[in-house]
Short mmCIF file of C-alpha atoms and ligand atoms in Angstrom, two decimals:
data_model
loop_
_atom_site.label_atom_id
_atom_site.label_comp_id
_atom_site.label_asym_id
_atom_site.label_seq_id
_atom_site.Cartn_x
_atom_site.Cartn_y
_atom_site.Cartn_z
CA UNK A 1 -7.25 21.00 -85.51
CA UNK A 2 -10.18 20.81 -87.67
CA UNK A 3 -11.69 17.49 -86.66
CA UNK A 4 -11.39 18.84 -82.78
CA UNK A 5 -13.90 21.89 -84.61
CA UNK A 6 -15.98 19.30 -86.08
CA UNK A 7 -16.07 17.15 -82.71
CA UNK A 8 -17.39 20.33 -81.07
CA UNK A 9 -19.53 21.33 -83.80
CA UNK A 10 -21.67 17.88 -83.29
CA UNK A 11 -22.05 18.38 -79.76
CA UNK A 12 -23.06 21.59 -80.36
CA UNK A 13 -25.70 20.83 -82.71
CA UNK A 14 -26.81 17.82 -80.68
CA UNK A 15 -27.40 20.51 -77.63
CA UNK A 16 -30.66 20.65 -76.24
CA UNK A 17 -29.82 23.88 -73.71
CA UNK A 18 -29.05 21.92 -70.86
CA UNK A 19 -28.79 18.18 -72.45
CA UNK A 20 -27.23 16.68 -75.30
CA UNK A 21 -28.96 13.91 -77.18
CA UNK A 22 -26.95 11.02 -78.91
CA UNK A 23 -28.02 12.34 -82.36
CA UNK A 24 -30.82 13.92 -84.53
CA UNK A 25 -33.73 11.54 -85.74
CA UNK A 26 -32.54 8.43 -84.23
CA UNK A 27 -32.05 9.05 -80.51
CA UNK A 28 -34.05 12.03 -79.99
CA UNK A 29 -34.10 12.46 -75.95
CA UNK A 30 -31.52 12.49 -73.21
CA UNK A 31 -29.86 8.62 -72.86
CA UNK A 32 -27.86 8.01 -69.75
CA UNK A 33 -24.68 7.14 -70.35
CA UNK A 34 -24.50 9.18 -73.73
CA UNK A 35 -24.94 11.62 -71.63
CA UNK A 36 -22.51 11.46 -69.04
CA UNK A 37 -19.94 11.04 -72.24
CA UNK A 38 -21.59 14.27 -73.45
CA UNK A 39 -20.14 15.87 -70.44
CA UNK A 40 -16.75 14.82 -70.32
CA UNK A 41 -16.48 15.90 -74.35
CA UNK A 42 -17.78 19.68 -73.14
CA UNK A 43 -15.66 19.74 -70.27
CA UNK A 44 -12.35 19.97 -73.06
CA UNK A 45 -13.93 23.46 -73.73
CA UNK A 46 -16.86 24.56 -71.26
CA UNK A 47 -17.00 23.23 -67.71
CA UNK A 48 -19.70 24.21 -66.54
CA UNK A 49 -21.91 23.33 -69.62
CA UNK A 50 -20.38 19.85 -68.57
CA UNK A 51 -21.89 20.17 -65.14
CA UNK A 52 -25.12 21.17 -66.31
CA UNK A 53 -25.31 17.96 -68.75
CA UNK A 54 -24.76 15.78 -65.36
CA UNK A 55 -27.22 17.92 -63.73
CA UNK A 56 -30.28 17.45 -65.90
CA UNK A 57 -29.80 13.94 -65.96
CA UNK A 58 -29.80 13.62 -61.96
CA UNK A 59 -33.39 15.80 -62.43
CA UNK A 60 -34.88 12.36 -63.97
CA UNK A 61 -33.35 10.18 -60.93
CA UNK A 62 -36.02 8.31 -59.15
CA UNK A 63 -36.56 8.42 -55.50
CA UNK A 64 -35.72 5.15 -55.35
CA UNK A 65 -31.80 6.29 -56.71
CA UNK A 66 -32.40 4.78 -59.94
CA UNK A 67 -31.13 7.36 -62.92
CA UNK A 68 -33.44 5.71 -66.07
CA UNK A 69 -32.07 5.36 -69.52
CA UNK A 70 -33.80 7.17 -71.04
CA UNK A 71 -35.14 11.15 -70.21
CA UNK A 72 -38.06 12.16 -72.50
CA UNK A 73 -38.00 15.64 -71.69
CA UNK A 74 -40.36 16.76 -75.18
CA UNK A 75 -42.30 14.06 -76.80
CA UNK A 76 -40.68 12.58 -80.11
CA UNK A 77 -43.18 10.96 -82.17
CA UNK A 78 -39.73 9.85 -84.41
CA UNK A 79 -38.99 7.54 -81.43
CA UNK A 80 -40.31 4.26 -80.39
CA UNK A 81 -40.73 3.08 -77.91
CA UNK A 82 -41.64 6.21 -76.31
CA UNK A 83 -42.77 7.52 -72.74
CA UNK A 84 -46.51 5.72 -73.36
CA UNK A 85 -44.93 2.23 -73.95
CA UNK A 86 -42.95 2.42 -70.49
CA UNK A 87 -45.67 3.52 -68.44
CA UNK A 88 -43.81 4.81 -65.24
CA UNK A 89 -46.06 7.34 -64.29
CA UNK A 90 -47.15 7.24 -60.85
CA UNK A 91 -44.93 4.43 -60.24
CA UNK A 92 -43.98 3.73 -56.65
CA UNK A 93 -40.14 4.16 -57.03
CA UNK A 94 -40.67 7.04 -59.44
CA UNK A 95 -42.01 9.03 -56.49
CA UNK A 96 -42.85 12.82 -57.52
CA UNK A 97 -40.06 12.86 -59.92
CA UNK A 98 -41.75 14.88 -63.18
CA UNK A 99 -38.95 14.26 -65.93
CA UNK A 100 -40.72 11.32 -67.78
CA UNK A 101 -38.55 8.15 -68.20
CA UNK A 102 -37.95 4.46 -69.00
CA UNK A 103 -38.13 1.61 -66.54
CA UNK A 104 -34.58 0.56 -66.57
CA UNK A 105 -31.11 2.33 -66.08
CA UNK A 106 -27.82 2.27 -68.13
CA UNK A 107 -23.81 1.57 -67.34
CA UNK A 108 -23.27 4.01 -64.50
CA UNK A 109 -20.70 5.53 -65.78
CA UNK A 110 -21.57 9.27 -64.38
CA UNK A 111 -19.15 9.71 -61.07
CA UNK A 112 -16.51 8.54 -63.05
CA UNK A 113 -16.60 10.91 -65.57
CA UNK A 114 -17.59 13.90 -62.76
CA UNK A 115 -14.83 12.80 -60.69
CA UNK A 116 -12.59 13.78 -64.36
CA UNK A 117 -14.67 16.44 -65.20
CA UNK A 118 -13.51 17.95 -61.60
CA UNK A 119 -10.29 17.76 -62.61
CA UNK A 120 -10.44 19.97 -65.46
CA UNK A 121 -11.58 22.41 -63.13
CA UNK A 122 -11.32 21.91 -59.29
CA UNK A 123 -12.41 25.45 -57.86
CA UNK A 124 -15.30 25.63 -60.34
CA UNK A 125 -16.55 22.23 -60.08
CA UNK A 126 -16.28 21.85 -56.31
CA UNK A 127 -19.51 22.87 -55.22
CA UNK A 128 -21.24 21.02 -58.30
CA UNK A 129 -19.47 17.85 -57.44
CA UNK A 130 -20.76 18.23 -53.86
CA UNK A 131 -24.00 18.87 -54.76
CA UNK A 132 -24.03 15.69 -56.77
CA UNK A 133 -22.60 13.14 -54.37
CA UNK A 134 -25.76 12.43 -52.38
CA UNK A 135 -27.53 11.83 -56.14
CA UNK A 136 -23.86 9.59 -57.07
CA UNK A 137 -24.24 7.99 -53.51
CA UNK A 138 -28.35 6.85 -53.93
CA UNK A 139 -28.06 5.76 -57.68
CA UNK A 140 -24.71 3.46 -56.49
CA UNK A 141 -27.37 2.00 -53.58
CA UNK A 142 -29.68 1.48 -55.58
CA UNK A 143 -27.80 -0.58 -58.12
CA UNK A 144 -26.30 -2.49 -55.38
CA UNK A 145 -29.36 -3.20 -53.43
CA UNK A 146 -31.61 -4.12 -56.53
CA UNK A 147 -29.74 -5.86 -59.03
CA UNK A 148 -26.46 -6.93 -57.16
CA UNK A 149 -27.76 -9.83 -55.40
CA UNK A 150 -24.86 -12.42 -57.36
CA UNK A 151 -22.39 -9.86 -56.38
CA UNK A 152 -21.82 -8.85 -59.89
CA UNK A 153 -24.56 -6.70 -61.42
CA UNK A 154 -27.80 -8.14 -62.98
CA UNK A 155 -29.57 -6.67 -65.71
CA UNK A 156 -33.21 -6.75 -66.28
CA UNK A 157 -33.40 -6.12 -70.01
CA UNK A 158 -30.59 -6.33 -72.92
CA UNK A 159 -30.61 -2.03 -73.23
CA UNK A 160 -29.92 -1.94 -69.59
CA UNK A 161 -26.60 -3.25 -70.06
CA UNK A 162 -26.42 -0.50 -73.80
CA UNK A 163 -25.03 -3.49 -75.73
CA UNK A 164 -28.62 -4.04 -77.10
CA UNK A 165 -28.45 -6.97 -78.84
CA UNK A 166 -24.81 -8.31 -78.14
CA UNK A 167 -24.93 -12.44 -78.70
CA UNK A 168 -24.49 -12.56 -74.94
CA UNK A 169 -28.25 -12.12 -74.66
CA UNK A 170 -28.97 -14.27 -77.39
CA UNK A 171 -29.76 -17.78 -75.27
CA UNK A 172 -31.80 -16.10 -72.58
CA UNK A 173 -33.95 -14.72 -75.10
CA UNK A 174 -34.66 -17.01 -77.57
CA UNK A 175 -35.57 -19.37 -74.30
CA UNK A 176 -38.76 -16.91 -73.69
CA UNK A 177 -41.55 -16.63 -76.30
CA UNK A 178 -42.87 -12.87 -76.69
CA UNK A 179 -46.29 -13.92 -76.30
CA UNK A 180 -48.59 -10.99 -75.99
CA UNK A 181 -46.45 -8.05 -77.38
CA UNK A 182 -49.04 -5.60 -78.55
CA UNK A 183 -48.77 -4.53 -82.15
CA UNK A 184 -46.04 -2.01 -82.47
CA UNK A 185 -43.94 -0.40 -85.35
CA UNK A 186 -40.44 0.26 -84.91
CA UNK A 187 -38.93 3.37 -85.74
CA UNK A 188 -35.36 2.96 -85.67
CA UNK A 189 -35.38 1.20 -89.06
CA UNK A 190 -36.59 3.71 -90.39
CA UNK A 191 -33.42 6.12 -89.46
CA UNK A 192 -30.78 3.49 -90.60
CA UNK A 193 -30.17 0.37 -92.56
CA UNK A 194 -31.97 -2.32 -91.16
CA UNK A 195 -28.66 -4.60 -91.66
CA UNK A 196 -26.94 -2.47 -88.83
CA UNK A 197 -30.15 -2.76 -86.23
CA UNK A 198 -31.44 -5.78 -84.23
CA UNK A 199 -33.59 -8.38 -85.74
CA UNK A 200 -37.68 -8.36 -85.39
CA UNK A 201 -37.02 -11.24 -83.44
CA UNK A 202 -34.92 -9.74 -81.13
CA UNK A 203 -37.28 -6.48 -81.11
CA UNK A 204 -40.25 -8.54 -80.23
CA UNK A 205 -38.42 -9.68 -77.24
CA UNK A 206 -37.40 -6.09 -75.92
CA UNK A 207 -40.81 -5.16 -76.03
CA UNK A 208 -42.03 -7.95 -74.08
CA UNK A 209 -39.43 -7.47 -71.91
CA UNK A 210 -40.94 -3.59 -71.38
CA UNK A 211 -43.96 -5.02 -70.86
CA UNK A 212 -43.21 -7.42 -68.25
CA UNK A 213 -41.99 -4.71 -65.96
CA UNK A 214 -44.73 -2.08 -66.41
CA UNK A 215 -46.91 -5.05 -65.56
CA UNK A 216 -45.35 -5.11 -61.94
CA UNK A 217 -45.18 -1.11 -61.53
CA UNK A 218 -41.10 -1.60 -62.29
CA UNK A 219 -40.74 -2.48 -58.56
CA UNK A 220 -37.16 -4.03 -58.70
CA UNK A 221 -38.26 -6.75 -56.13
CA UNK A 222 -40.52 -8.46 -58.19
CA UNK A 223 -39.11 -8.37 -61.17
CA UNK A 224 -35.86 -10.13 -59.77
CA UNK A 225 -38.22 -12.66 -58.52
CA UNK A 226 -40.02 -13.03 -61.77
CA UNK A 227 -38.30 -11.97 -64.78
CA UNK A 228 -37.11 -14.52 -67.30
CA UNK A 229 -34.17 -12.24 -67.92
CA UNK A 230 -31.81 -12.26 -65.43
CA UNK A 231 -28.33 -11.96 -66.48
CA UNK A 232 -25.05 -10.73 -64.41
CA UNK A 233 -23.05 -8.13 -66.63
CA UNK A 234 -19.65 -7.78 -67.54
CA UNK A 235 -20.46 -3.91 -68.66
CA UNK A 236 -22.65 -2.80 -65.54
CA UNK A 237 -20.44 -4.62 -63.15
CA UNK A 238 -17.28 -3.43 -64.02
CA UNK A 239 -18.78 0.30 -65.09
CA UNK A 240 -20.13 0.47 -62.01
CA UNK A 241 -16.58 -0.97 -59.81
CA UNK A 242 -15.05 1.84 -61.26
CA UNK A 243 -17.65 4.37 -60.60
CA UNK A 244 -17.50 3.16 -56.62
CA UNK A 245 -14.28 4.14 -56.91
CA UNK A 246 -14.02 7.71 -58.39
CA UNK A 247 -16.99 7.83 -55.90
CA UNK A 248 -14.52 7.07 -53.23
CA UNK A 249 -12.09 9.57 -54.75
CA UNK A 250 -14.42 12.05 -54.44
CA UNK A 251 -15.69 11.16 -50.93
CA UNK A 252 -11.97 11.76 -49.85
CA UNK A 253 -11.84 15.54 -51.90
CA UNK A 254 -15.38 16.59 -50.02
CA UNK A 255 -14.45 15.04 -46.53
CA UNK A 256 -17.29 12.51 -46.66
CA UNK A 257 -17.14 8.98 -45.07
CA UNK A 258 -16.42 6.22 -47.66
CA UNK A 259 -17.47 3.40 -45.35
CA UNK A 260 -20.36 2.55 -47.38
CA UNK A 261 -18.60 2.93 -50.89
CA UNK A 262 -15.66 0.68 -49.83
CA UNK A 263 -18.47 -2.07 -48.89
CA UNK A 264 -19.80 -1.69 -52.73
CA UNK A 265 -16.62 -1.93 -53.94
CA UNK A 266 -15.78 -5.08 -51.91
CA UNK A 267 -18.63 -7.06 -52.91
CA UNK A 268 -18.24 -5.91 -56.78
CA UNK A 269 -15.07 -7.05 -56.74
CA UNK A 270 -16.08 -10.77 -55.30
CA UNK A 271 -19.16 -10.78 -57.97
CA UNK A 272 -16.80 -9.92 -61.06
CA UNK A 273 -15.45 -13.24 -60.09
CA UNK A 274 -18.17 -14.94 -60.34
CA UNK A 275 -18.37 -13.57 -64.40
CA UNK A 276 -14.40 -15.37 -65.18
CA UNK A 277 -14.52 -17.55 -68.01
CA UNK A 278 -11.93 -20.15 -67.68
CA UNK A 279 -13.05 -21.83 -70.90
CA UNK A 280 -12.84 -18.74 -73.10
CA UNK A 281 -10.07 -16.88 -71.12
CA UNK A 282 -12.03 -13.98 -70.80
CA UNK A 283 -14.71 -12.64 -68.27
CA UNK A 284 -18.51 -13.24 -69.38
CA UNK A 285 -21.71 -12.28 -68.36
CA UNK A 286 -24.08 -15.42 -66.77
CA UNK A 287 -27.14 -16.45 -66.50
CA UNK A 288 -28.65 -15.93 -63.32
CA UNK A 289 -31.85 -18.20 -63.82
CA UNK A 290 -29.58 -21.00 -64.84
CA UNK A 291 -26.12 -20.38 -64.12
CA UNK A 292 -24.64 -20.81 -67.41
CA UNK A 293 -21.71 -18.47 -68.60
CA UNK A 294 -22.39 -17.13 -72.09
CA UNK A 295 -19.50 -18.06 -74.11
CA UNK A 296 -19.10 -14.37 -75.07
CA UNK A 297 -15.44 -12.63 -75.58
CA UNK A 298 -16.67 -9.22 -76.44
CA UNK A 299 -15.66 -5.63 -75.46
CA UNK A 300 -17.30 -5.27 -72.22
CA UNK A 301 -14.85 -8.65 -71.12
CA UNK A 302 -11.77 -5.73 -71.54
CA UNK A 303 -13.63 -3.42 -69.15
CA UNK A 304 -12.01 -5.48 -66.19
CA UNK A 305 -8.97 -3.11 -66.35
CA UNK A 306 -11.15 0.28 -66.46
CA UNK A 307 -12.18 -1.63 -63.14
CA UNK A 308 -9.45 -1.38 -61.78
CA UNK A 309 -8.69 -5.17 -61.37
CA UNK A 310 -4.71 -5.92 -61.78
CA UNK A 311 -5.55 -9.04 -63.40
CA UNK A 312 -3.39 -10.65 -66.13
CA UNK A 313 -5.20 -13.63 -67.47
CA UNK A 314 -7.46 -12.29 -70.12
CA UNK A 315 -4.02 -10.87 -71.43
CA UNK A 316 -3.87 -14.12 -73.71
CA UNK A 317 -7.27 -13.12 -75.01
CA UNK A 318 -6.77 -9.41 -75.48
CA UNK A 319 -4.06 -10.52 -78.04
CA UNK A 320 -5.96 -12.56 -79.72
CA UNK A 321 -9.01 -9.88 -80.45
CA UNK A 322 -6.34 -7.51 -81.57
CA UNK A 323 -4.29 -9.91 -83.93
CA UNK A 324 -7.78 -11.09 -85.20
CA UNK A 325 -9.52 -7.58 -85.56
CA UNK A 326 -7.97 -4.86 -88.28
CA UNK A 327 -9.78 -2.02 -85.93
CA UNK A 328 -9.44 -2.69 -82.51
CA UNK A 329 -11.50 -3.16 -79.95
CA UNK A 330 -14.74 -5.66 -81.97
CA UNK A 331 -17.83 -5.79 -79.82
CA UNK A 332 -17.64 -9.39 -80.23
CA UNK A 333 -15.35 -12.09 -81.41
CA UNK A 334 -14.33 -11.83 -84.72
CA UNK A 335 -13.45 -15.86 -84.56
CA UNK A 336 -16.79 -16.43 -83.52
CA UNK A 337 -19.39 -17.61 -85.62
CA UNK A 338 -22.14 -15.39 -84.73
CA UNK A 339 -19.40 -12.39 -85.48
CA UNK A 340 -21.38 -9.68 -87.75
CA UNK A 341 -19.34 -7.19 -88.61
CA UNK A 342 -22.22 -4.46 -89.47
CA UNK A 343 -24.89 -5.38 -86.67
CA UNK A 344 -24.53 -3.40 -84.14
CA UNK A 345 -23.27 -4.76 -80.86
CA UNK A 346 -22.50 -8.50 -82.46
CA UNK A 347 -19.15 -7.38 -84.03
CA UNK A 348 -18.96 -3.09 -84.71
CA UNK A 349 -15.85 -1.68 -82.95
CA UNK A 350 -17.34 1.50 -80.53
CA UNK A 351 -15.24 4.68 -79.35
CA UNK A 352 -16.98 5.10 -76.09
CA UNK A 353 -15.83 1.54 -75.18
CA UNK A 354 -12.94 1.83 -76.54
CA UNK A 355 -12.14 5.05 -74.65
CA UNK A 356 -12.78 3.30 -71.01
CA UNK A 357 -11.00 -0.06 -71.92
CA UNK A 358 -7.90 2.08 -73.68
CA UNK A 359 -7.81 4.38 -70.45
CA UNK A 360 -7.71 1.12 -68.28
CA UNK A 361 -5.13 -0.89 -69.92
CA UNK A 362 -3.24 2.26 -69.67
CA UNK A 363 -3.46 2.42 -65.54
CA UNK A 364 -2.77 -1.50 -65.59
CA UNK A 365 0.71 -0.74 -67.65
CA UNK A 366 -0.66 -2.24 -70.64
CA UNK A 367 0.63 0.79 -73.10
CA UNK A 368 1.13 -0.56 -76.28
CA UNK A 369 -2.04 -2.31 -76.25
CA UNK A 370 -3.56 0.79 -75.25
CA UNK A 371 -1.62 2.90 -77.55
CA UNK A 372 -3.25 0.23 -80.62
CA UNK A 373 -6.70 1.14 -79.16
CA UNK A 374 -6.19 5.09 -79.37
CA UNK A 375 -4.34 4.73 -82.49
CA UNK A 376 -7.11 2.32 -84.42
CA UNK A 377 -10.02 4.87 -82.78
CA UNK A 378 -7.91 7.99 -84.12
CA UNK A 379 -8.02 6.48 -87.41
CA UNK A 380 -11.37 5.21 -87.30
CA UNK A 381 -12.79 8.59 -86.89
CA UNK A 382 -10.53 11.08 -88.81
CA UNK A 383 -11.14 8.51 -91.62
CA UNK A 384 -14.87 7.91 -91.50
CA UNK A 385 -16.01 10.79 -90.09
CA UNK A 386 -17.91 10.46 -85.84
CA UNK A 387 -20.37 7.50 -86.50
CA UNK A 388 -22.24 5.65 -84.35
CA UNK A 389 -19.89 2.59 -84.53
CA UNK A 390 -17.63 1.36 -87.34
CA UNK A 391 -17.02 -2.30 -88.62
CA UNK A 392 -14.09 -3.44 -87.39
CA UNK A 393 -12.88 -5.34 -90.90
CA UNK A 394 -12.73 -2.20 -93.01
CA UNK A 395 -13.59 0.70 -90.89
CA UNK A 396 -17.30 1.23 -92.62
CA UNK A 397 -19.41 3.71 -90.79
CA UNK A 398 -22.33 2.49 -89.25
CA UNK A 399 -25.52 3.71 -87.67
CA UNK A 400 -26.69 7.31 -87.11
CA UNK A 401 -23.84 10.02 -88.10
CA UNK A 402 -22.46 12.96 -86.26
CA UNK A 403 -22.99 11.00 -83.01
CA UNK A 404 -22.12 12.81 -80.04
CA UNK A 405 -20.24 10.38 -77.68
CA UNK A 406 -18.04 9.50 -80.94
CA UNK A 407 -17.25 12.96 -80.82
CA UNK A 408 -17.56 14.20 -76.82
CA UNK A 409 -14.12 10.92 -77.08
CA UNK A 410 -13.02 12.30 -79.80
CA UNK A 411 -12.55 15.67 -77.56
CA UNK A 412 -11.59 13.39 -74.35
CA UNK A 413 -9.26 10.98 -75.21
CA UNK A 414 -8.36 9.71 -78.91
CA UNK A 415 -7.74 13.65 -80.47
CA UNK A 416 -3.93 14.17 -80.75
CA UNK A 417 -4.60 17.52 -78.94
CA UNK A 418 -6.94 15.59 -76.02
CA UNK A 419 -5.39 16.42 -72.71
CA UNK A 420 -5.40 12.85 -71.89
CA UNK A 421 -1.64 10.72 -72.37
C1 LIG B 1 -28.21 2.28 -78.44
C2 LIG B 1 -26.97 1.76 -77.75
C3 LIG B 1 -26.89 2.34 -76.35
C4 LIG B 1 -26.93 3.84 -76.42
C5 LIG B 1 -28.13 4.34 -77.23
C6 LIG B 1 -28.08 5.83 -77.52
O1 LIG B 1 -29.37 1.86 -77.80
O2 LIG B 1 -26.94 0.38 -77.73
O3 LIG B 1 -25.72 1.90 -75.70
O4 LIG B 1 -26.95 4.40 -75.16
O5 LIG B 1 -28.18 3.69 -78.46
O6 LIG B 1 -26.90 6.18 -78.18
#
């Protein structure tokens, strides 16, 4: 079909040789998560290009286990802020790795979409999936040991978590002044409309926040200690549940012990307790320097089913977002008052999430709600071409254009002819 030739058009115009990034201009390097969603769009029509996405990403993992957010393989002067601003050379957990990075990681969402990507191909993606499980194994300990500590999983900075500037980081923020930020000039702005991008406000913050940790060397330790911004994660928490358990999956497939994974999994699952909103019906991310619970019903709250958790009571919720929302699934409440509908995480409806929470609801026998999901994504995308997000009101595109994880989906999951349901 000729939007399944587009999707694969975009991916291949967004490939590097052996990484995609998210899109020309605006995202010019090799994110982490994009990434992994890169994979599982070439896997619908080459393999073992898929493998090699997953591959180059693990070449940027720390020795520590952490896989950054960013990968600046060739210097971008388009792009701020850029490997000079993050100053991880030489840093201890960096070890000899020469792939410069960021300081922070993204929704490990990688062995869950290798443990699908093997399944499009068993006998060819054995050995790759084998040689990646020690690399799936260390990043997995490392997000357990060093921002786990509540049981569900901390973040350090707002892009950690890739819902930038969702209102759930809103409190937390505003709380610490960005005293100090060195004069910078953003770049993003001048890619898009500012209307769709976070506020200078919010910017000044992120860049504090950068600073902060290249202050302490990004040593995980201190930073927990010290940082302002401490807050457990609906996203992180439940991507990474998941991801402990494809891990497991594929522990059982290569004969490994699972011991170890089946601990992660049991303390993730106590800690996304600890983020259950009985006030809003929904689960929440908190505030770890203060205890509060946001207030936030937003997409990552629907991720509990991609989790894995048979859990009915955000079921009241769910219906709610969906009778109040013409496109299905809003980043954030559209009954809320700080609802935006252009703004990028505060309100835009996103395929990638979409994809996980449609895929969930699915295994937790929530089909017609999943069916909505598929069918609203579908429409978003055939209609408005494969944005970076789309406002959930009218089905606007929004950010940068011929995105790749809209598309890599596209391939995956909502395309009539995607092998999935
Ligand atoms: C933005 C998104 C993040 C994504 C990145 C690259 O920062 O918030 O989730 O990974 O763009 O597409």
């Amino acid at each position: 079909m000729p939007l399944d030739d587009e999707a694969r058009r975009i991916l291949r115009l967004n490939d590097k040789g052996s990484y995609t990034v998210p899109t020309a201009g605006l995202y010019p390097y090799q994110w982490n998560w994009d990434s992994a969603f890169a994979a599982l769009g070439f896997a619908s029509f080459d393999v073992g290009r898929a493998w090699v996405e997953l591959e180059t990403l693990f070449s940027g993992q720390w020795a520590n286990g952490m896989v950054p957010h960013i990968l600046f393989h060739r210097d971008d002067p388009g792009y701020f802020p850029g490997p000079g601003i993050w100053g991880t050379e030489g840093v201890a957990g960096k070890g000899e790795g020469r792939v410069a990075s960021s300081g922070i990681s993204q929704p490990p969402v990688a062995a869950s979409l290798a443990w699908r990507i093997y399944g499009c191909d068993p006998a060819l993606g054995l050995p790759r999936l084998r040689a990646l499980f020690p690399r799936l194994m260390a990043f997995h300990r490392w997000f357990v040991a060093a921002r786990a500590e509540s049981g569900a999983v901390a973040t350090t900075h707002p892009w950690e978590t890739g819902r930038d500037n969702s209102p759930d980081w809103d409190a937390p923020l505003a709380a610490n002044d960005p005293v100090g930020v060195a004069p910078y000039t953003r770049r993003d702005t001048g890619h898009v409309n500012a209307r769709m991008r976070p506020t200078k406000e919010d910017y000044d913050r992120y860049i504090w926040l950068v600073q902060f940790g290249r202050a302490r060397g990004w040593d995980d330790a201190a930073i927990a200690v010290e940082s302002p911004f401490r807050m457990a994660d609906p996203t992180l928490t439940f991507i990474l549940l998941r991801a402990c358990r494809d891990l497991g999956a594929a522990a059982d497939v290569l004969g490994e012990d699972r011991a170890e994974i089946d601990g992660w999994i049991a303390h993730l699952e106590a800690g996304a307790e600890t983020l259950w909103n009985p006030e809003t019906g929904a689960y929440d991310s908190r505030n770890l320097r203060t205890g509060a619970l946001s207030g936030s019903v937003s997409n990552a709250s629907f991720l509990c089913w991609w989790a894995g958790l048979t859990d009915p009571r955000p079921i009241p919720t769910l219906r709610r977002i969906l009778g109040a929302a013409p496109f299905a699934v809003p980043s954030f409440d559209p009954e809320h008052p700080k609802f935006d509908t252009l703004r990028y995480w505060r309100g835009p409806v996103w395929a990638v999430m979409n994809t996980m929470i449609g895929l969930g609801m699915e295994e937790q026998g929530l089909g017609p709600q999943a069916a909505r999901i598929k069918a609203d994504t579908a429409r978003l995308i055939s209609e408005n071409g494969f944005a970076e997000y789309f406002d959930p009101v009218n089905g606007t595109p929004a950010g940068g254009g011929t995105f790749t994880w809209t598309a890599a989906v596209w391939l995956a999951w909502a395309s009539p002819s995607a092998g999935e349901g």
